[in-house]
Coordinates of C-alpha atoms and ligand atoms in Angstrom, one line a residue:
M844 CA 4.6 -18.4 18.5
S845 CA 1.0 -19.2 19.1
E846 CA -0.7 -21.2 16.4
L847 CA -3.4 -18.6 16.0
T848 CA -0.9 -16.1 14.7
S849 CA 0.2 -18.4 12.0
M850 CA -3.3 -18.9 10.6
T851 CA -4.7 -17.1 7.6
A852 CA -7.5 -14.6 8.1
T853 CA -10.0 -16.9 6.4
A854 CA -9.1 -19.8 8.7
L855 CA -9.3 -17.5 11.8
A856 CA -12.7 -16.2 10.7
A857 CA -13.9 -19.8 10.3
A858 CA -12.5 -20.8 13.7
V859 CA -14.3 -17.8 15.4
A860 CA -17.6 -18.6 13.5
D861 CA -17.4 -22.3 14.6
G862 CA -16.6 -21.4 18.1
E863 CA -13.2 -23.2 18.0
A864 CA -11.5 -19.9 19.1
S865 CA -13.0 -16.8 20.5
A866 CA -12.3 -13.4 18.9
V867 CA -10.8 -12.3 22.2
E868 CA -8.4 -15.2 22.2
V869 CA -7.4 -14.5 18.6
T870 CA -6.9 -10.8 19.5
R871 CA -4.9 -11.6 22.6
A872 CA -2.6 -14.0 20.7
H873 CA -1.8 -11.2 18.2
L874 CA -1.3 -8.6 20.9
D875 CA 1.1 -11.0 22.7
R876 CA 3.0 -11.5 19.5
I877 CA 3.3 -7.7 19.0
A878 CA 4.5 -7.3 22.6
A879 CA 7.1 -10.0 22.0
T880 CA 8.4 -8.7 18.7
D881 CA 7.6 -5.1 18.1
E882 CA 10.5 -3.7 20.0
R883 CA 12.6 -5.2 17.2
V884 CA 10.3 -4.8 14.2
H885 CA 8.6 -1.4 15.1
A886 CA 5.7 -2.0 12.8
F887 CA 3.3 -0.1 15.0
L888 CA 3.1 3.6 15.9
H889 CA 0.1 3.2 18.1
L890 CA -1.7 0.2 19.7
D891 CA -5.3 0.3 20.6
T892 CA -5.3 -2.6 23.0
D893 CA -8.5 -1.7 24.8
G894 CA -10.4 -0.9 21.7
A895 CA -9.3 -4.1 20.1
L896 CA -10.3 -6.3 23.0
A897 CA -13.7 -4.5 23.3
A898 CA -14.3 -5.0 19.5
A899 CA -13.4 -8.7 19.9
A900 CA -15.7 -9.1 22.9
E901 CA -18.5 -7.6 20.8
V902 CA -18.0 -10.2 18.1
D903 CA -18.0 -13.0 20.6
A904 CA -21.2 -11.7 22.2
R905 CA -22.8 -11.5 18.8
R906 CA -21.8 -15.0 18.0
T907 CA -23.2 -16.3 21.3
S908 CA -26.5 -14.6 20.8
G909 CA -26.7 -16.0 17.3
G910 CA -26.4 -12.7 15.5
P911 CA -25.0 -12.5 12.0
L912 CA -21.2 -12.4 11.5
G913 CA -19.5 -11.0 8.5
P914 CA -17.0 -13.2 6.6
L915 CA -14.0 -11.8 8.5
A916 CA -15.6 -11.1 11.9
G917 CA -13.2 -11.5 14.8
V918 CA -10.1 -11.2 12.6
P919 CA -7.4 -8.7 13.7
V920 CA -6.3 -6.0 11.3
A921 CA -3.6 -3.3 11.4
V922 CA -4.3 0.0 9.8
K923 CA -1.7 2.3 8.1
D924 CA -1.4 5.5 10.1
V925 CA -2.6 7.6 7.1
L926 CA -6.2 6.6 7.6
T927 CA -8.2 8.5 10.3
T928 CA -9.4 6.6 13.3
R929 CA -11.8 8.4 15.6
G930 CA -10.2 9.4 18.9
T931 CA -6.9 7.5 18.4
P932 CA -3.7 9.1 17.1
T933 CA -3.2 9.5 13.3
T934 CA 0.2 10.9 12.5
C935 CA 1.0 9.9 8.9
G936 CA 4.5 9.2 10.2
S937 CA 5.0 13.0 10.7
K938 CA 5.9 15.3 13.6
I939 CA 3.4 17.8 12.3
L940 CA 0.5 15.6 13.2
E941 CA 1.8 14.4 16.6
G942 CA -0.9 14.5 19.1
W943 CA -3.8 14.9 16.6
R944 CA -6.8 12.7 17.3
P945 CA -9.2 12.8 14.4
P946 CA -12.9 13.3 15.2
Y947 CA -14.0 10.8 12.6
D948 CA -13.3 7.4 11.1
A949 CA -12.2 6.9 7.5
T950 CA -14.8 5.0 5.5
I951 CA -12.4 2.1 5.2
V952 CA -12.1 2.0 9.0
T953 CA -15.9 2.3 9.4
R954 CA -16.3 -0.7 7.1
L955 CA -13.7 -2.7 9.0
R956 CA -15.5 -2.0 12.3
E957 CA -19.0 -2.8 10.8
A958 CA -17.7 -6.1 9.4
G959 CA -16.5 -7.1 12.9
L960 CA -12.8 -6.9 12.2
V961 CA -10.6 -6.0 15.2
I962 CA -8.4 -3.0 14.7
L963 CA -5.1 -3.6 16.6
G964 CA -3.5 -0.3 16.0
K965 CA -1.8 2.0 13.5
T966 CA 1.2 1.1 11.5
N967 CA 4.4 2.9 10.7
M968 CA 5.0 4.6 7.3
D969 CA 7.2 7.0 5.4
E970 CA 6.1 10.5 6.3
F971 CA 2.9 11.3 4.4
A972 CA 3.4 8.1 2.4
M973 CA 6.4 9.5 0.6
G974 CA 9.1 6.9 0.3
S975 CA 9.9 3.3 -0.3
S976 CA 11.6 2.1 2.9
T977 CA 9.9 3.7 6.0
E978 CA 13.2 5.3 6.7
Y979 CA 11.4 8.7 6.2
S980 CA 9.1 8.0 9.2
A981 CA 9.6 10.7 11.8
F982 CA 9.3 8.0 14.4
G983 CA 12.1 5.7 13.3
P984 CA 12.1 3.0 10.6
T985 CA 10.3 -0.4 10.6
R986 CA 12.5 -3.5 10.2
N987 CA 11.9 -6.3 7.8
P988 CA 11.1 -9.5 9.7
W989 CA 13.1 -11.4 7.1
D990 CA 16.3 -9.6 8.1
L991 CA 16.1 -6.9 10.7
S992 CA 19.0 -5.0 9.2
R993 CA 16.9 -4.4 6.0
I994 CA 14.0 -2.2 5.0
P995 CA 10.5 -3.5 4.9
G996 CA 9.6 -1.4 1.8
G997 CA 7.5 1.7 1.9
S998 CA 5.7 3.7 2.4
G999 CA 3.5 1.1 4.0
G1000 CA 6.4 -0.9 5.5
G1001 CA 4.7 -1.1 8.9
S1002 CA 1.6 -2.8 7.5
A1003 CA 3.6 -5.3 5.4
A1004 CA 6.0 -6.1 8.3
A1005 CA 3.1 -6.6 10.7
V1006 CA 1.6 -9.2 8.3
A1007 CA 5.0 -10.8 7.5
G1008 CA 6.0 -10.9 11.2
R1009 CA 2.7 -12.6 12.2
Q1010 CA 1.6 -9.7 14.3
A1011 CA -1.6 -9.3 12.3
P1012 CA -3.1 -11.6 9.7
L1013 CA -4.3 -8.6 7.7
A1014 CA -3.4 -4.9 7.3
I1015 CA -4.6 -1.9 5.3
G1016 CA -2.1 0.0 3.1
T1017 CA -2.4 2.8 0.6
D1018 CA -0.8 2.8 -2.8
T1019 CA 0.0 6.1 -4.6
G1020 CA 3.0 4.8 -6.6
G1021 CA 3.6 1.3 -5.2
S1022 CA 3.3 1.7 -1.4
I1023 CA 1.2 -1.5 -0.9
R1024 CA 2.9 -3.7 -3.6
Q1025 CA 6.6 -2.9 -3.1
P1026 CA 6.4 -3.6 0.7
G1027 CA 4.4 -6.7 -0.1
A1028 CA 7.2 -7.9 -2.5
V1029 CA 10.1 -7.3 -0.2
T1030 CA 8.4 -8.9 2.9
G1031 CA 7.1 -12.0 1.0
T1032 CA 3.4 -11.0 1.5
V1033 CA 0.5 -10.2 -0.8
G1034 CA -0.2 -6.5 -1.5
S1035 CA -3.1 -5.5 -3.6
K1036 CA -3.9 -2.1 -5.1
P1037 CA -7.6 -2.0 -6.2
T1038 CA -8.8 0.0 -9.2
Y1039 CA -8.5 3.7 -8.4
G1040 CA -11.9 4.8 -7.0
G1041 CA -12.8 1.2 -6.0
T1042 CA -11.9 1.9 -2.4
S1043 CA -12.8 5.0 -0.6
R1044 CA -10.4 7.9 0.1
Y1045 CA -12.7 9.5 2.6
G1046 CA -10.6 9.9 5.8
L1047 CA -7.4 9.0 3.9
V1048 CA -5.0 11.9 4.6
A1049 CA -4.3 13.0 1.0
F1050 CA -0.9 12.8 -0.6
S1051 CA -1.8 12.8 -4.3
S1052 CA -5.5 12.7 -4.7
S1053 CA -5.7 11.5 -8.3
L1054 CA -3.5 8.4 -7.4
D1055 CA -4.1 7.5 -3.7
T1056 CA -5.7 4.1 -3.4
P1057 CA -6.3 2.1 -0.1
G1058 CA -6.0 -1.7 -0.3
P1059 CA -5.3 -4.9 1.4
C1060 CA -2.1 -6.5 2.7
A1061 CA -2.3 -10.2 3.6
R1062 CA -0.4 -13.5 3.7
S1063 CA -2.5 -15.2 1.0
V1064 CA -4.3 -14.1 -2.1
A1065 CA -7.7 -15.4 -0.8
D1066 CA -7.2 -13.3 2.4
A1067 CA -6.4 -10.2 0.3
A1068 CA -9.5 -10.7 -1.8
A1069 CA -11.7 -11.2 1.3
L1070 CA -10.4 -8.0 2.8
H1071 CA -10.9 -6.2 -0.5
A1072 CA -14.5 -7.3 -0.6
V1073 CA -15.1 -5.8 2.9
I1074 CA -13.5 -2.4 2.3
G1075 CA -14.4 -1.9 -1.4
G1076 CA -17.4 -0.4 -3.1
H1077 CA -19.0 3.0 -3.7
D1078 CA -18.8 5.7 -1.1
P1079 CA -20.9 8.8 -1.6
R1080 CA -18.4 10.7 0.6
D1081 CA -15.6 10.4 -1.9
S1082 CA -16.3 12.2 -5.2
T1083 CA -14.0 9.9 -7.2
S1084 CA -15.5 6.7 -5.8
I1085 CA -16.9 4.5 -8.6
P1086 CA -20.6 4.0 -8.3
Q1087 CA -20.4 0.3 -9.1
P1088 CA -20.1 -2.8 -7.0
V1089 CA -16.6 -4.4 -6.6
P1090 CA -16.3 -7.4 -9.0
D1091 CA -16.5 -10.8 -7.2
V1092 CA -12.8 -10.9 -6.1
V1093 CA -13.4 -13.7 -3.6
A1094 CA -14.8 -16.0 -6.2
A1095 CA -12.0 -15.1 -8.6
A1096 CA -9.3 -16.0 -6.0
A1097 CA -11.1 -19.3 -5.3
R1098 CA -11.2 -20.1 -9.0
G1099 CA -7.5 -19.2 -9.4
A1100 CA -6.6 -21.6 -6.6
D1101 CA -7.6 -24.5 -8.8
G1102 CA -4.3 -23.7 -10.6
D1103 CA -5.8 -23.7 -14.1
L1104 CA -4.9 -20.8 -16.3
S1105 CA -5.7 -22.3 -19.7
G1106 CA -6.8 -19.7 -22.1
V1107 CA -5.4 -16.8 -20.1
R1108 CA -3.1 -14.4 -21.9
L1109 CA -0.3 -12.9 -19.8
G1110 CA 1.3 -9.8 -21.4
L1111 CA 5.0 -9.6 -20.7
V1112 CA 5.7 -5.9 -20.9
R1113 CA 8.9 -5.5 -23.0
E1114 CA 9.7 -2.2 -21.4
L1115 CA 9.6 -3.6 -17.8
A1116 CA 11.2 -7.0 -18.5
G1117 CA 14.7 -7.0 -17.2
E1118 CA 15.1 -3.2 -17.3
G1119 CA 16.8 -2.3 -14.1
A1120 CA 16.1 -5.5 -12.2
E1121 CA 18.7 -7.3 -10.1
P1122 CA 19.7 -10.6 -11.6
G1123 CA 18.2 -12.5 -8.7
V1124 CA 14.9 -10.8 -9.1
D1125 CA 14.9 -11.4 -12.8
A1126 CA 15.7 -15.1 -12.3
A1127 CA 12.9 -15.6 -9.8
F1128 CA 10.5 -13.8 -12.1
R1129 CA 11.5 -15.9 -15.2
Q1130 CA 11.0 -19.0 -13.2
A1131 CA 7.5 -17.9 -12.0
L1132 CA 6.8 -17.2 -15.7
E1133 CA 7.6 -20.8 -16.5
T1134 CA 5.3 -21.9 -13.7
L1135 CA 2.5 -19.8 -15.0
T1136 CA 3.0 -21.3 -18.5
K1137 CA 2.8 -24.8 -16.9
L1138 CA -0.6 -23.8 -15.5
G1139 CA -1.8 -23.3 -19.0
A1140 CA -1.3 -19.5 -19.4
E1141 CA -0.1 -18.2 -22.7
V1142 CA 2.7 -15.5 -22.5
V1143 CA 2.6 -12.8 -25.1
E1144 CA 5.1 -10.0 -25.4
V1145 CA 3.5 -6.6 -25.4
S1146 CA 5.0 -3.2 -25.9
C1147 CA 4.2 -0.1 -23.8
P1148 CA 6.5 2.5 -25.3
H1149 CA 5.7 5.3 -22.8
F1150 CA 6.3 3.3 -19.6
G1151 CA 9.8 4.6 -19.6
Y1152 CA 8.4 8.1 -18.9
A1153 CA 6.2 6.9 -16.0
L1154 CA 8.7 7.7 -13.2
P1155 CA 9.4 11.3 -14.3
A1156 CA 5.7 11.9 -14.9
Y1157 CA 4.8 10.6 -11.5
Y1158 CA 7.5 12.7 -9.8
L1159 CA 5.8 15.8 -11.3
I1160 CA 2.2 14.9 -10.8
A1161 CA 2.5 13.4 -7.3
P1162 CA 4.6 16.3 -5.8
S1163 CA 2.3 18.9 -7.5
E1164 CA -0.8 17.4 -5.8
C1165 CA 1.1 17.0 -2.6
S1166 CA 2.2 20.7 -2.5
S1167 CA -1.4 21.6 -2.7
N1168 CA -2.7 18.9 -0.3
L1169 CA -0.1 19.6 2.4
A1170 CA -0.8 23.3 2.5
R1171 CA -3.5 22.5 5.1
F1172 CA -0.8 21.7 7.7
D1173 CA -0.3 25.3 8.8
G1174 CA 0.0 25.1 12.5
V1175 CA -3.5 26.4 12.9
R1176 CA -5.8 23.5 12.1
Y1177 CA -3.9 20.3 13.2
G1178 CA -1.2 19.1 15.6
L1179 CA 2.0 21.0 15.9
R1180 CA 2.2 24.7 16.4
V1181 CA 5.7 26.3 16.7
G1182 CA 6.7 29.9 17.7
D1183 CA 3.3 31.2 18.7
D1184 CA 4.4 33.7 21.3
G1185 CA 1.5 36.1 20.8
V1186 CA 3.8 38.6 19.1
R1187 CA 5.0 36.8 16.0
A1188 CA 2.9 37.2 12.8
L1189 CA 0.8 34.3 11.8
E1190 CA 2.7 33.7 8.6
E1191 CA 5.9 33.4 10.6
V1192 CA 4.3 30.8 12.9
M1193 CA 3.2 28.8 9.9
A1194 CA 6.7 28.9 8.4
L1195 CA 8.3 27.9 11.7
T1196 CA 5.7 25.1 12.2
R1197 CA 6.2 23.7 8.7
E1198 CA 10.0 24.0 9.1
A1199 CA 10.0 22.0 12.3
G1200 CA 7.1 19.6 11.4
F1201 CA 8.0 18.3 8.0
G1202 CA 11.0 16.0 7.2
P1203 CA 13.4 16.5 4.3
E1204 CA 11.7 14.2 1.8
V1205 CA 8.3 15.9 2.3
K1206 CA 9.9 19.3 2.0
R1207 CA 11.6 18.2 -1.2
R1208 CA 8.3 17.1 -2.7
I1209 CA 6.5 20.3 -1.7
M1210 CA 9.2 22.4 -3.3
L1211 CA 9.2 20.2 -6.5
G1212 CA 5.5 20.5 -6.8
T1213 CA 5.3 24.2 -6.0
F1214 CA 7.9 24.8 -8.8
A1215 CA 6.1 22.5 -11.3
L1216 CA 2.8 24.3 -10.7
S1217 CA 4.2 27.9 -10.8
S1218 CA 3.2 30.2 -13.5
G1219 CA 5.5 30.0 -16.5
Y1220 CA 6.5 26.4 -15.7
Y1221 CA 3.1 24.8 -15.4
D1222 CA 2.7 23.9 -19.0
A1223 CA 6.3 22.7 -19.3
Y1224 CA 6.2 20.4 -16.3
Y1225 CA 2.8 19.6 -14.8
G1226 CA 1.0 19.9 -18.2
Q1227 CA 3.6 17.7 -20.0
A1228 CA 3.4 15.1 -17.2
Q1229 CA -0.4 15.0 -17.6
K1230 CA 0.0 14.3 -21.3
V1231 CA 2.4 11.5 -20.6
R1232 CA -0.1 10.1 -18.2
T1233 CA -2.7 9.9 -21.0
L1234 CA -0.1 8.2 -23.3
I1235 CA 0.6 5.6 -20.6
S1236 CA -3.1 4.9 -20.2
R1237 CA -3.3 4.4 -23.9
D1238 CA -0.4 2.0 -23.7
F1239 CA -2.4 0.0 -21.2
T1240 CA -5.6 0.0 -23.3
A1241 CA -3.6 -1.2 -26.4
A1242 CA -1.8 -3.9 -24.4
F1243 CA -5.1 -5.2 -23.0
E1244 CA -6.2 -5.9 -26.5
Q1245 CA -3.5 -8.5 -26.8
A1246 CA -3.4 -9.8 -23.2
D1247 CA -5.8 -10.3 -20.3
V1248 CA -3.4 -9.1 -17.7
L1249 CA 0.1 -7.7 -17.7
I1250 CA 3.0 -9.1 -15.6
S1251 CA 6.3 -7.9 -14.4
P1252 CA 8.5 -8.1 -11.3
T1253 CA 7.0 -5.9 -8.6
T1254 CA 10.2 -4.0 -7.8
P1255 CA 13.7 -4.1 -9.3
F1256 CA 15.5 -5.1 -6.1
V1257 CA 15.0 -7.1 -2.9
A1258 CA 14.9 -5.6 0.6
F1259 CA 18.0 -3.4 0.9
P1260 CA 20.0 -2.5 4.0
F1261 CA 19.2 0.6 5.9
G1262 CA 20.9 3.7 4.6
E1263 CA 21.7 2.3 1.2
R1264 CA 19.3 4.7 -0.7
T1265 CA 18.6 7.6 1.6
G1266 CA 21.6 9.6 0.2
D1267 CA 20.2 9.8 -3.3
P1268 CA 16.5 10.4 -3.8
Y1269 CA 16.6 9.0 -7.3
Q1270 CA 17.9 5.6 -6.1
M1271 CA 14.9 5.5 -3.7
Y1272 CA 12.4 6.5 -6.4
L1273 CA 13.6 3.6 -8.6
A1274 CA 11.9 1.1 -6.2
D1275 CA 8.7 2.0 -7.9
L1276 CA 9.8 1.7 -11.5
Y1277 CA 7.4 -1.1 -12.2
T1278 CA 4.5 -0.2 -9.9
I1279 CA 3.9 3.5 -11.0
P1280 CA 2.5 2.9 -14.5
S1281 CA -0.7 1.2 -13.1
N1282 CA -1.2 4.1 -10.7
L1283 CA -1.0 6.6 -13.5
Y1284 CA -3.5 4.5 -15.5
G1285 CA -5.8 3.7 -12.5
G1286 CA -6.1 -0.1 -13.0
P1287 CA -5.7 -2.7 -10.3
A1288 CA -2.4 -4.4 -9.6
I1289 CA -1.3 -7.0 -7.1
S1290 CA 2.1 -8.3 -5.9
V1291 CA 2.3 -12.0 -5.0
P1292 CA 5.4 -13.8 -3.7
C1293 CA 7.3 -15.6 -6.5
G1294 CA 10.4 -17.0 -4.8
L1295 CA 13.6 -15.9 -3.2
S1296 CA 16.8 -14.2 -4.2
D1297 CA 19.7 -14.7 -1.8
G1298 CA 17.2 -15.8 0.8
L1299 CA 15.1 -12.6 0.4
P1300 CA 11.5 -12.5 -1.1
V1301 CA 10.8 -11.5 -4.6
G1302 CA 7.3 -10.3 -5.8
L1303 CA 5.6 -10.8 -9.1
Q1304 CA 3.1 -8.1 -10.2
V1305 CA -0.1 -8.8 -12.0
M1306 CA -1.8 -5.7 -13.6
A1307 CA -5.4 -5.8 -14.9
P1308 CA -7.7 -3.4 -16.8
T1309 CA -9.7 -0.9 -14.6
L1310 CA -12.6 -2.6 -12.8
A1311 CA -11.2 -6.1 -13.7
D1312 CA -9.8 -6.6 -10.2
D1313 CA -11.2 -10.1 -10.2
R1314 CA -8.9 -11.1 -13.1
M1315 CA -5.7 -10.2 -11.2
Y1316 CA -6.8 -12.2 -8.2
R1317 CA -7.4 -15.2 -10.3
V1318 CA -3.9 -15.1 -11.8
A1319 CA -2.3 -14.3 -8.5
A1320 CA -4.1 -17.2 -6.8
A1321 CA -3.1 -19.6 -9.5
L1322 CA 0.6 -18.7 -9.1
E1323 CA 0.3 -19.0 -5.3
S1324 CA -1.2 -22.5 -5.6
A1325 CA 1.8 -23.6 -7.6
L1326 CA 4.4 -21.6 -5.7
P1327 CA 3.4 -21.5 -2.0
P1328 CA 4.6 -18.3 -0.3
P1329 CA 7.9 -18.6 1.5
Q1330 CA 7.8 -18.7 5.3
P1331 CA 9.9 -15.9 7.0
P1332 CA 12.5 -17.0 9.5
S1333 CA 11.1 -16.8 13.0
I1334 CA 11.8 -13.6 14.9
Ligands
LIG1435 N1 7.5 5.4 -3.2 C1 6.6 6.2 -3.9 C2 6.7 7.7 -3.4 O1 7.6 7.9 -2.7 C3 5.2 5.8 -3.7 C4 4.5 6.1 -2.4 C5 3.2 5.6 -2.3 O2 2.7 4.8 -3.0 N2 2.5 6.2 -1.3 O3 6.0 8.5 -3.8

């Protein structure tokens, strides 16, 4: 493995800025690493080798001519295949979008390009971001670099595996119910979900519009913060984008790295502590808690009585929004079109296209959502779930009166073997037991490595009030300084 692929994004950016390595060299090292490993890992669905090398050459030219370089200029990044990239395939892990080349870039992608980051390609994911293992990708699963017989989490397993496997120092994920944080936890990487509305959804293929949040995947908290600063901030093209600057997450991560948490109150959520977690996960979490206390933090127990209803509420709200959002895939506007023989009625072509183009989990969600929104059931299901969402937000507000941040394990179990949970949807949904509450509330949350269980990574989740993204980075960086992230076995 080349040394360049082991470096953090921040170190790579400094090396490029100082002329110790060219952006083209850095990019080639990562492309070589992908070529050597991705047959086994399958983190990428599409590589943009030419585009990446051209972008890197541009950064090098700018440097030579003395032009300004952004803080992450020349650093390679992988992008989850749910964000549109102009002229290059964007499939969302679905057959229904095979062959579609979007005519525009997502705002996140535009910001990456403008900041001089080098987009390597598009990463694998559960179809339309529905799942927790990437086993629902129509193009085959991604494997966890820690153990190739296990899942890398999902839906953004490709992004997390690329970062863990040293194929990319940074990646973009999206988190609707945990899809950045849970893959981060099970691959021993950092996964951060910004405040909802803090990162733009323009060009993010919608799953559940009131929850979808793009965010960073990285191998260090400082790197995640640096990427967050590049992609975050108001976007007039997204009506739910917050018209406020992102808090100074980079400074907060730097402050946390000093390892001093005196005066910081950590809220241990009674309803998430221990409930449903594997013993090894619970043990690593408890040990991390002790470490945090040694750094000066005060642990207070808080109660969030409605968190127990978060999973069922999410599985009504998210499928309801998905059933509406995915109606646009009708065989007319994008990608696949099945059975159009010039004789069949249009509705039949749509039905045949959707039957052939969507996988079983996506169909399950569309049916669930259509049912929950149907007249006569709307109040009983969708309406009730929205009320629960309000109660969960109130739980957060009350808890933040007693604590500065809330903490829990990120996910109840470590990376599981392929096939273990595909037979029972509920078992798969449980992966997001601890991550879903902050999506329903809208506040930021981050997963940071906190040790191993049977040789596999465990993540600790830090949840903060909306718009207090800086606070979670500070706590996460402090934990990282005391518990350096584990190194994955070389693949
Ligand atoms: N695993 C959850 C689901 O299947 C969350 C997905 C996500 O965050 N995109 O819906």
